[in-house]
Amino acid sequence: MNRLLITGAAGSLGRLLRERLAGYASVLRLSDIADLGQAGPGEELVPCDLAEAAAVDSLVEGCDGIVHLGGVSVENTFENILQSNFRGTYNLFDAARRHGAPRILFASSNHAIGFHRREDRLDGGSRQKPDSLYGLSKAYGENLGSYYFDKFGLENVAVRIGSCYPEPKDRRMLATWLSPDDFVRLVKRVFEATRVGHTVLYGASANREQWWDNGHAAFLGWVPQDSSEQFRAKVEAAHPRQDPDDPAVRFQGGSFAAAGHFED
Ligand code: NAI
Ligand code: 15L
């Protein structure tokens, strides 16, 4: 890999990959609207608003792979999500089409399927059930990936990330937790696999509670190594058992599914 672009590089997963993918490509091109600090060895900093099509076109030129993390990462107004997520992700895919179709890893979210019930085991064929305006933008990004692969052969993997933090923060995250190490391993597999087509998979570690089945993506060779189980006692002590009929417990999206419409 010569030049790998990471959008959203100033965010929490972006900072993680910036550190952990140092040296993985000859050049890491790091982009965000927020401050990216100073360029280190092998880094190129390209500030860019993803909503600006011309700027995104220049951003993507010369890249061999893209990790697309940039955008609004929680529920927000439709206008903000429209600009950063809907427009931003369209601009990115369309620029990639014009510049040699570099493979894209799109950071989708469990909130694209957040209105599925916790007792439903999802797999590659499960339908989208967004739980928020944010989740809708992730469902749209997945569909962009489907369209750009079918129409233009632009390979891409949408990862429905669960909860990627150093430790699970609550009882729900015992099921949705994706360890930073497992995330980094997944990113590398996406760019090292011979072929990925258009694939949608779930980003969770090998936790005891499993809501998602990635059997359809076994060709990637990504086998999560970590488990939230090591944190169970701590999490359960800090967070009392919840009412099983609470919408935040019934649905996979948790509080995103339980919340009212953001614009009201
Ligand atoms: P974050 O909010 O820390 O980082 C997102 C970055 O995108 C920020 O630095 C922000 O400045 C940038 N950004 C927002 N709008 C932009 C625009 N118009 N142009 C350029 N940059 C813009 O989020 P985090 O946690 O690092 O997540 C990264 C990605 O992964 C996001 O797309 C998020 O939706 C997704 N994700 C993260 C999960 C997690 O557990 N951290 C779970 C599921 C999905
Ligand atoms: C997400 O999509 C968010 O970006 C992140 O902040 C977490 O809330 C995560 O999902 C989750 O569901 O835990």
Tab-separated table of C-alpha atoms and ligand atoms in Angstrom:
chain	number	residue	atom	x	y	z
A	1	MET	CA	0.000	0.000	0.000
A	2	ASN	CA	1.485	3.312	-1.033
A	3	ARG	CA	-0.963	5.914	0.293
A	4	LEU	CA	-3.800	5.117	2.724
A	5	LEU	CA	-6.335	7.856	3.452
A	6	ILE	CA	-8.039	8.016	6.845
A	7	THR	CA	-10.967	10.436	7.123
A	8	GLY	CA	-12.105	11.443	10.591
A	9	ALA	CA	-8.485	11.069	11.655
A	10	ALA	CA	-8.868	13.527	14.552
A	11	GLY	CA	-11.657	11.456	16.110
A	12	SER	CA	-11.300	8.656	18.627
A	13	LEU	CA	-11.008	5.764	16.135
A	14	GLY	CA	-8.996	7.968	13.777
A	15	ARG	CA	-6.423	8.701	16.482
A	16	LEU	CA	-6.261	4.989	17.271
A	17	LEU	CA	-5.579	4.062	13.632
A	18	ARG	CA	-3.150	6.936	13.165
A	19	GLU	CA	-1.015	5.451	15.907
A	20	ARG	CA	-1.549	1.773	15.136
A	21	LEU	CA	-1.217	1.967	11.342
A	22	ALA	CA	1.985	4.040	11.398
A	23	GLY	CA	4.267	2.418	8.826
A	24	TYR	CA	1.477	0.201	7.443
A	25	ALA	CA	1.411	2.246	4.227
A	26	SER	CA	4.279	4.312	2.823
A	27	VAL	CA	2.131	7.388	3.460
A	28	LEU	CA	-0.845	7.851	5.788
A	29	ARG	CA	-2.955	10.730	4.490
A	30	LEU	CA	-4.914	12.012	7.480
A	31	SER	CA	-7.945	14.217	7.083
A	32	ASP	CA	-10.560	15.914	9.287
A	33	ILE	CA	-12.258	19.267	9.825
A	34	ALA	CA	-10.890	19.235	13.364
A	35	ASP	CA	-7.268	19.923	14.298
A	36	LEU	CA	-4.893	17.100	13.341
A	37	GLY	CA	-1.809	18.460	15.116
A	38	GLN	CA	1.612	18.103	13.488
A	39	ALA	CA	2.467	15.605	10.744
A	40	GLY	CA	4.716	12.799	11.947
A	41	PRO	CA	7.046	10.693	9.780
A	42	GLY	CA	5.156	9.123	6.877
A	43	GLU	CA	2.096	11.327	7.477
A	44	GLU	CA	0.363	13.858	5.232
A	45	LEU	CA	-2.247	16.126	6.808
A	46	VAL	CA	-5.046	17.255	4.480
A	47	PRO	CA	-7.754	19.227	6.317
A	48	CYS	CA	-11.062	18.886	4.478
A	49	ASP	CA	-14.802	19.280	5.014
A	50	LEU	CA	-16.337	16.103	3.613
A	51	ALA	CA	-19.397	18.096	2.537
A	52	GLU	CA	-17.253	20.016	0.003
A	53	ALA	CA	-17.164	17.907	-3.179
A	54	ALA	CA	-14.182	19.657	-4.817
A	55	ALA	CA	-12.086	19.379	-1.672
A	56	VAL	CA	-12.947	15.693	-1.314
A	57	ASP	CA	-11.979	15.111	-4.936
A	58	SER	CA	-8.461	16.439	-4.255
A	59	LEU	CA	-8.315	14.568	-0.959
A	60	VAL	CA	-8.908	11.201	-2.609
A	61	GLU	CA	-6.581	11.705	-5.586
A	62	GLY	CA	-3.491	9.504	-5.356
A	63	CYS	CA	-4.812	7.190	-2.591
A	64	ASP	CA	-4.678	3.374	-2.841
A	65	GLY	CA	-7.059	2.688	0.022
A	66	ILE	CA	-9.483	4.636	2.219
A	67	VAL	CA	-10.700	4.152	5.788
A	68	HIS	CA	-13.762	6.371	5.965
A	69	LEU	CA	-14.390	7.281	9.595
A	70	GLY	CA	-15.275	10.952	9.164
A	71	GLY	CA	-18.734	12.251	9.939
A	72	VAL	CA	-21.207	12.869	12.718
A	73	SER	CA	-20.837	9.835	14.997
A	74	VAL	CA	-23.955	10.079	17.178
A	75	GLU	CA	-27.542	11.307	16.768
A	76	ASN	CA	-27.768	14.943	15.649
A	77	THR	CA	-29.909	17.293	13.553
A	78	PHE	CA	-30.827	16.120	10.062
A	79	GLU	CA	-29.006	19.116	8.596
A	80	ASN	CA	-25.711	18.211	10.276
A	81	ILE	CA	-26.068	14.556	9.344
A	82	LEU	CA	-27.069	15.498	5.799
A	83	GLN	CA	-23.885	17.524	5.276
A	84	SER	CA	-21.266	15.343	6.962
A	85	ASN	CA	-22.684	11.849	6.492
A	86	PHE	CA	-25.015	11.747	3.501
A	87	ARG	CA	-23.188	14.339	1.363
A	88	GLY	CA	-19.780	13.525	2.811
A	89	THR	CA	-19.990	9.796	2.130
A	90	TYR	CA	-21.403	10.383	-1.362
A	91	ASN	CA	-18.580	12.819	-2.121
A	92	LEU	CA	-16.026	10.280	-0.938
A	93	PHE	CA	-17.366	7.348	-2.981
A	94	ASP	CA	-17.801	9.486	-6.062
A	95	ALA	CA	-14.287	10.907	-5.807
A	96	ALA	CA	-12.961	7.360	-5.421
A	97	ARG	CA	-14.794	6.365	-8.616
A	98	ARG	CA	-12.996	9.156	-10.469
A	99	HIS	CA	-9.583	8.337	-9.004
A	100	GLY	CA	-8.906	4.675	-9.735
A	101	ALA	CA	-11.472	3.100	-7.390
A	102	PRO	CA	-9.319	2.573	-4.271
A	103	ARG	CA	-10.832	0.041	-1.857
A	104	ILE	CA	-12.916	1.674	0.893
A	105	LEU	CA	-13.594	0.557	4.441
A	106	PHE	CA	-16.727	2.443	5.502
A	107	ALA	CA	-17.330	2.830	9.236
A	108	SER	CA	-20.993	1.898	9.376
A	109	SER	CA	-22.645	1.316	12.720
A	110	ASN	CA	-24.839	-1.080	14.640
A	111	HIS	CA	-27.365	1.779	14.502
A	112	ALA	CA	-28.063	0.846	10.865
A	113	ILE	CA	-29.712	-2.270	12.328
A	114	GLY	CA	-30.539	-0.903	15.792
A	115	PHE	CA	-34.290	-1.668	15.714
A	116	HIS	CA	-33.682	-5.409	15.559
A	117	ARG	CA	-34.416	-7.072	18.876
A	118	ARG	CA	-31.600	-8.317	21.030
A	119	GLU	CA	-32.847	-11.914	20.825
A	120	ASP	CA	-32.595	-11.821	17.005
A	121	ARG	CA	-29.342	-13.239	15.657
A	122	LEU	CA	-28.373	-11.150	12.628
A	123	ASP	CA	-26.227	-12.216	9.696
A	124	GLY	CA	-25.195	-10.903	6.288
A	125	GLY	CA	-28.747	-11.181	4.951
A	126	SER	CA	-30.475	-9.323	7.774
A	127	ARG	CA	-32.252	-6.209	6.669
A	128	GLN	CA	-31.387	-2.707	7.719
A	129	LYS	CA	-33.491	-1.321	10.569
A	130	PRO	CA	-32.043	2.100	11.398
A	131	ASP	CA	-32.782	3.402	14.875
A	132	SER	CA	-32.003	7.115	14.359
A	133	LEU	CA	-31.242	9.764	11.737
A	134	TYR	CA	-27.620	8.821	12.353
A	135	GLY	CA	-28.425	5.145	11.730
A	136	LEU	CA	-30.250	6.113	8.524
A	137	SER	CA	-27.091	7.827	7.272
A	138	LYS	CA	-25.121	4.634	7.932
A	139	ALA	CA	-27.719	2.542	6.078
A	140	TYR	CA	-27.361	5.000	3.171
A	141	GLY	CA	-23.560	4.644	3.256
A	142	GLU	CA	-23.912	0.856	3.064
A	143	ASN	CA	-26.233	1.233	0.081
A	144	LEU	CA	-23.802	3.612	-1.613
A	145	GLY	CA	-21.238	0.833	-1.259
A	146	SER	CA	-23.591	-1.650	-2.898
A	147	TYR	CA	-24.308	0.739	-5.786
A	148	TYR	CA	-20.699	1.778	-6.396
A	149	PHE	CA	-19.575	-1.848	-6.460
A	150	ASP	CA	-22.347	-3.055	-8.768
A	151	LYS	CA	-22.089	-0.081	-11.122
A	152	PHE	CA	-18.365	0.679	-11.085
A	153	GLY	CA	-16.621	-2.312	-9.479
A	154	LEU	CA	-15.443	-0.141	-6.574
A	155	GLU	CA	-14.700	-2.658	-3.822
A	156	ASN	CA	-15.760	-1.746	-0.317
A	157	VAL	CA	-16.474	-3.178	3.104
A	158	ALA	CA	-19.020	-1.617	5.442
A	159	VAL	CA	-18.313	-2.510	9.046
A	160	ARG	CA	-21.316	-2.219	11.346
A	161	ILE	CA	-19.160	-1.284	14.305
A	162	GLY	CA	-20.618	-2.178	17.692
A	163	SER	CA	-18.855	-0.193	20.430
A	164	CYS	CA	-15.131	0.320	19.932
A	165	TYR	CA	-13.586	1.542	23.171
A	166	PRO	CA	-10.745	0.381	25.427
A	167	GLU	CA	-13.379	-1.264	27.679
A	168	PRO	CA	-17.156	-1.834	27.499
A	169	LYS	CA	-18.904	1.048	29.294
A	170	ASP	CA	-22.211	-0.633	30.188
A	171	ARG	CA	-24.063	-3.965	30.115
A	172	ARG	CA	-25.101	-3.589	26.482
A	173	MET	CA	-21.509	-3.183	25.416
A	174	LEU	CA	-20.702	-6.631	26.831
A	175	ALA	CA	-22.356	-7.793	23.579
A	176	THR	CA	-21.420	-4.925	21.236
A	177	TRP	CA	-17.807	-4.339	22.330
A	178	LEU	CA	-15.131	-4.309	19.638
A	179	SER	CA	-11.647	-4.181	21.098
A	180	PRO	CA	-9.271	-1.657	19.545
A	181	ASP	CA	-6.891	-4.534	18.707
A	182	ASP	CA	-9.631	-6.493	16.913
A	183	PHE	CA	-10.582	-3.334	15.000
A	184	VAL	CA	-7.004	-2.779	13.836
A	185	ARG	CA	-6.772	-6.455	12.778
A	186	LEU	CA	-10.013	-6.069	10.826
A	187	VAL	CA	-8.823	-2.941	9.021
A	188	LYS	CA	-5.671	-4.772	7.915
A	189	ARG	CA	-7.628	-7.799	6.670
A	190	VAL	CA	-9.893	-5.541	4.604
A	191	PHE	CA	-6.898	-4.146	2.730
A	192	GLU	CA	-4.937	-7.397	2.535
A	193	ALA	CA	-7.719	-9.673	1.259
A	194	THR	CA	-7.400	-10.475	-2.434
A	195	ARG	CA	-11.011	-9.573	-3.098
A	196	VAL	CA	-13.793	-8.105	-0.971
A	197	GLY	CA	-16.501	-7.119	-3.478
A	198	HIS	CA	-19.160	-5.261	-1.493
A	199	THR	CA	-19.378	-6.769	1.956
A	200	VAL	CA	-21.317	-5.693	5.026
A	201	LEU	CA	-20.176	-7.213	8.295
A	202	TYR	CA	-20.431	-6.682	12.022
A	203	GLY	CA	-17.636	-5.251	14.117
A	204	ALA	CA	-17.708	-7.022	17.469
A	205	SER	CA	-15.109	-8.986	19.403
A	206	ALA	CA	-15.474	-12.649	20.403
A	207	ASN	CA	-17.793	-11.732	23.279
A	208	ARG	CA	-19.830	-14.336	25.186
A	209	GLU	CA	-23.086	-12.639	24.173
A	210	GLN	CA	-23.223	-12.718	20.372
A	211	TRP	CA	-25.946	-10.907	18.413
A	212	TRP	CA	-24.209	-11.045	15.050
A	213	ASP	CA	-22.958	-13.813	12.766
A	214	ASN	CA	-20.158	-12.934	10.335
A	215	GLY	CA	-20.103	-16.358	8.652
A	216	HIS	CA	-20.795	-14.750	5.256
A	217	ALA	CA	-17.551	-12.751	5.585
A	218	ALA	CA	-15.353	-15.701	6.585
A	219	PHE	CA	-13.390	-15.241	3.352
A	220	LEU	CA	-11.806	-12.170	4.930
A	221	GLY	CA	-10.025	-14.324	7.493
A	222	TRP	CA	-10.812	-11.893	10.308
A	223	VAL	CA	-11.140	-13.818	13.558
A	224	PRO	CA	-11.689	-11.568	16.593
A	225	GLN	CA	-9.273	-12.447	19.402
A	226	ASP	CA	-10.626	-10.485	22.378
A	227	SER	CA	-13.684	-10.843	24.596
A	228	SER	CA	-15.585	-8.432	26.839
A	229	GLU	CA	-15.897	-11.231	29.399
A	230	GLN	CA	-12.801	-10.014	31.250
A	231	PHE	CA	-14.759	-6.812	32.077
A	232	ARG	CA	-18.098	-8.438	33.013
A	233	ALA	CA	-17.766	-8.324	36.801
A	234	LYS	CA	-16.690	-4.674	36.737
A	235	VAL	CA	-19.470	-3.637	34.349
A	236	GLU	CA	-22.190	-5.554	36.209
A	237	ALA	CA	-21.096	-4.086	39.537
A	238	ALA	CA	-21.227	-0.546	38.134
A	239	HIS	CA	-24.501	-0.911	36.182
A	240	PRO	CA	-27.612	-2.441	37.784
A	241	ARG	CA	-29.700	-4.933	35.860
A	242	GLN	CA	-32.241	-3.165	33.611
A	243	ASP	CA	-35.954	-3.699	32.974
A	244	PRO	CA	-36.087	-6.187	30.056
A	245	ASP	CA	-39.073	-4.281	28.602
A	246	ASP	CA	-37.185	-1.000	28.439
A	247	PRO	CA	-36.780	-0.160	24.713
A	248	ALA	CA	-33.092	0.502	25.395
A	249	VAL	CA	-32.868	-3.181	26.358
A	250	ARG	CA	-35.305	-4.642	23.816
A	251	PHE	CA	-33.499	-3.230	20.822
A	252	GLN	CA	-29.905	-3.737	19.719
A	253	GLY	CA	-29.402	-0.001	19.264
A	254	GLY	CA	-29.941	0.591	22.987
A	255	SER	CA	-30.440	4.248	23.901
A	256	PHE	CA	-30.419	5.316	20.228
A	257	ALA	CA	-33.503	3.149	19.625
A	258	ALA	CA	-35.166	4.289	22.849
A	259	ALA	CA	-34.674	8.018	22.250
A	260	GLY	CA	-37.342	10.231	20.657
A	261	HIS	CA	-36.940	11.846	17.252
A	262	PHE	CA	-34.013	14.274	17.521
A	263	GLU	CA	-35.758	17.106	15.705
A	264	ASP	CA	-38.792	17.174	18.060
B	1	NAI	P1	-15.605	10.720	16.385
B	1	NAI	O1	-16.809	11.592	16.494
B	1	NAI	O2	-14.641	10.702	17.509
B	1	NAI	O3	-14.806	11.075	15.036
B	1	NAI	C1	-15.454	11.481	13.856
B	1	NAI	C2	-14.566	12.527	13.202
B	1	NAI	O4	-15.203	12.964	11.996
B	1	NAI	C3	-14.359	13.781	14.078
B	1	NAI	O5	-12.982	14.022	14.290
B	1	NAI	C4	-15.004	14.895	13.276
B	1	NAI	O6	-14.321	16.141	13.374
B	1	NAI	C5	-14.952	14.344	11.859
B	1	NAI	N1	-15.975	14.965	11.009
B	1	NAI	C6	-17.277	15.189	11.292
B	1	NAI	N2	-17.876	15.851	10.281
B	1	NAI	C7	-16.916	16.038	9.330
B	1	NAI	C8	-16.905	16.671	8.072
B	1	NAI	N3	-18.015	17.246	7.562
B	1	NAI	N4	-15.756	16.688	7.373
B	1	NAI	C9	-14.630	16.121	7.864
B	1	NAI	N5	-14.568	15.514	9.067
B	1	NAI	C10	-15.703	15.475	9.792
B	1	NAI	O7	-16.141	9.250	16.096
B	1	NAI	P2	-15.386	7.858	16.303
B	1	NAI	O8	-15.868	7.247	17.555
B	1	NAI	O9	-13.952	8.020	16.067
B	1	NAI	O10	-16.027	7.002	15.116
B	1	NAI	C11	-15.436	6.968	13.832
B	1	NAI	C12	-16.473	6.447	12.839
B	1	NAI	O11	-16.902	5.162	13.240
B	1	NAI	C13	-17.707	7.320	12.749
B	1	NAI	O12	-18.138	7.355	11.396
B	1	NAI	C14	-18.717	6.593	13.593
B	1	NAI	O13	-20.036	6.839	13.143
B	1	NAI	C15	-18.304	5.148	13.400
B	1	NAI	N6	-18.659	4.301	14.534
B	1	NAI	C16	-17.952	4.407	15.711
B	1	NAI	C17	-18.275	3.587	16.777
B	1	NAI	C18	-17.482	3.585	18.050
B	1	NAI	O14	-17.730	2.726	18.900
B	1	NAI	N7	-16.529	4.488	18.232
B	1	NAI	C19	-19.397	2.634	16.692
B	1	NAI	C20	-20.060	2.622	15.408
B	1	NAI	C21	-19.685	3.419	14.378
B	2	15L	C1	-22.041	4.353	17.428
B	2	15L	O1	-22.372	4.284	16.251
B	2	15L	C2	-21.425	5.589	17.970
B	2	15L	O2	-20.569	6.207	17.040
B	2	15L	C3	-20.667	5.366	19.248
B	2	15L	O3	-20.526	6.645	19.883
B	2	15L	C4	-21.355	4.378	20.206
B	2	15L	O4	-22.456	4.981	20.779
B	2	15L	C5	-21.727	3.101	19.466
B	2	15L	O5	-22.384	3.325	18.249
B	2	15L	C6	-22.622	2.170	20.317
B	2	15L	O6	-23.694	1.790	19.869
B	2	15L	O7	-22.195	1.826	21.418
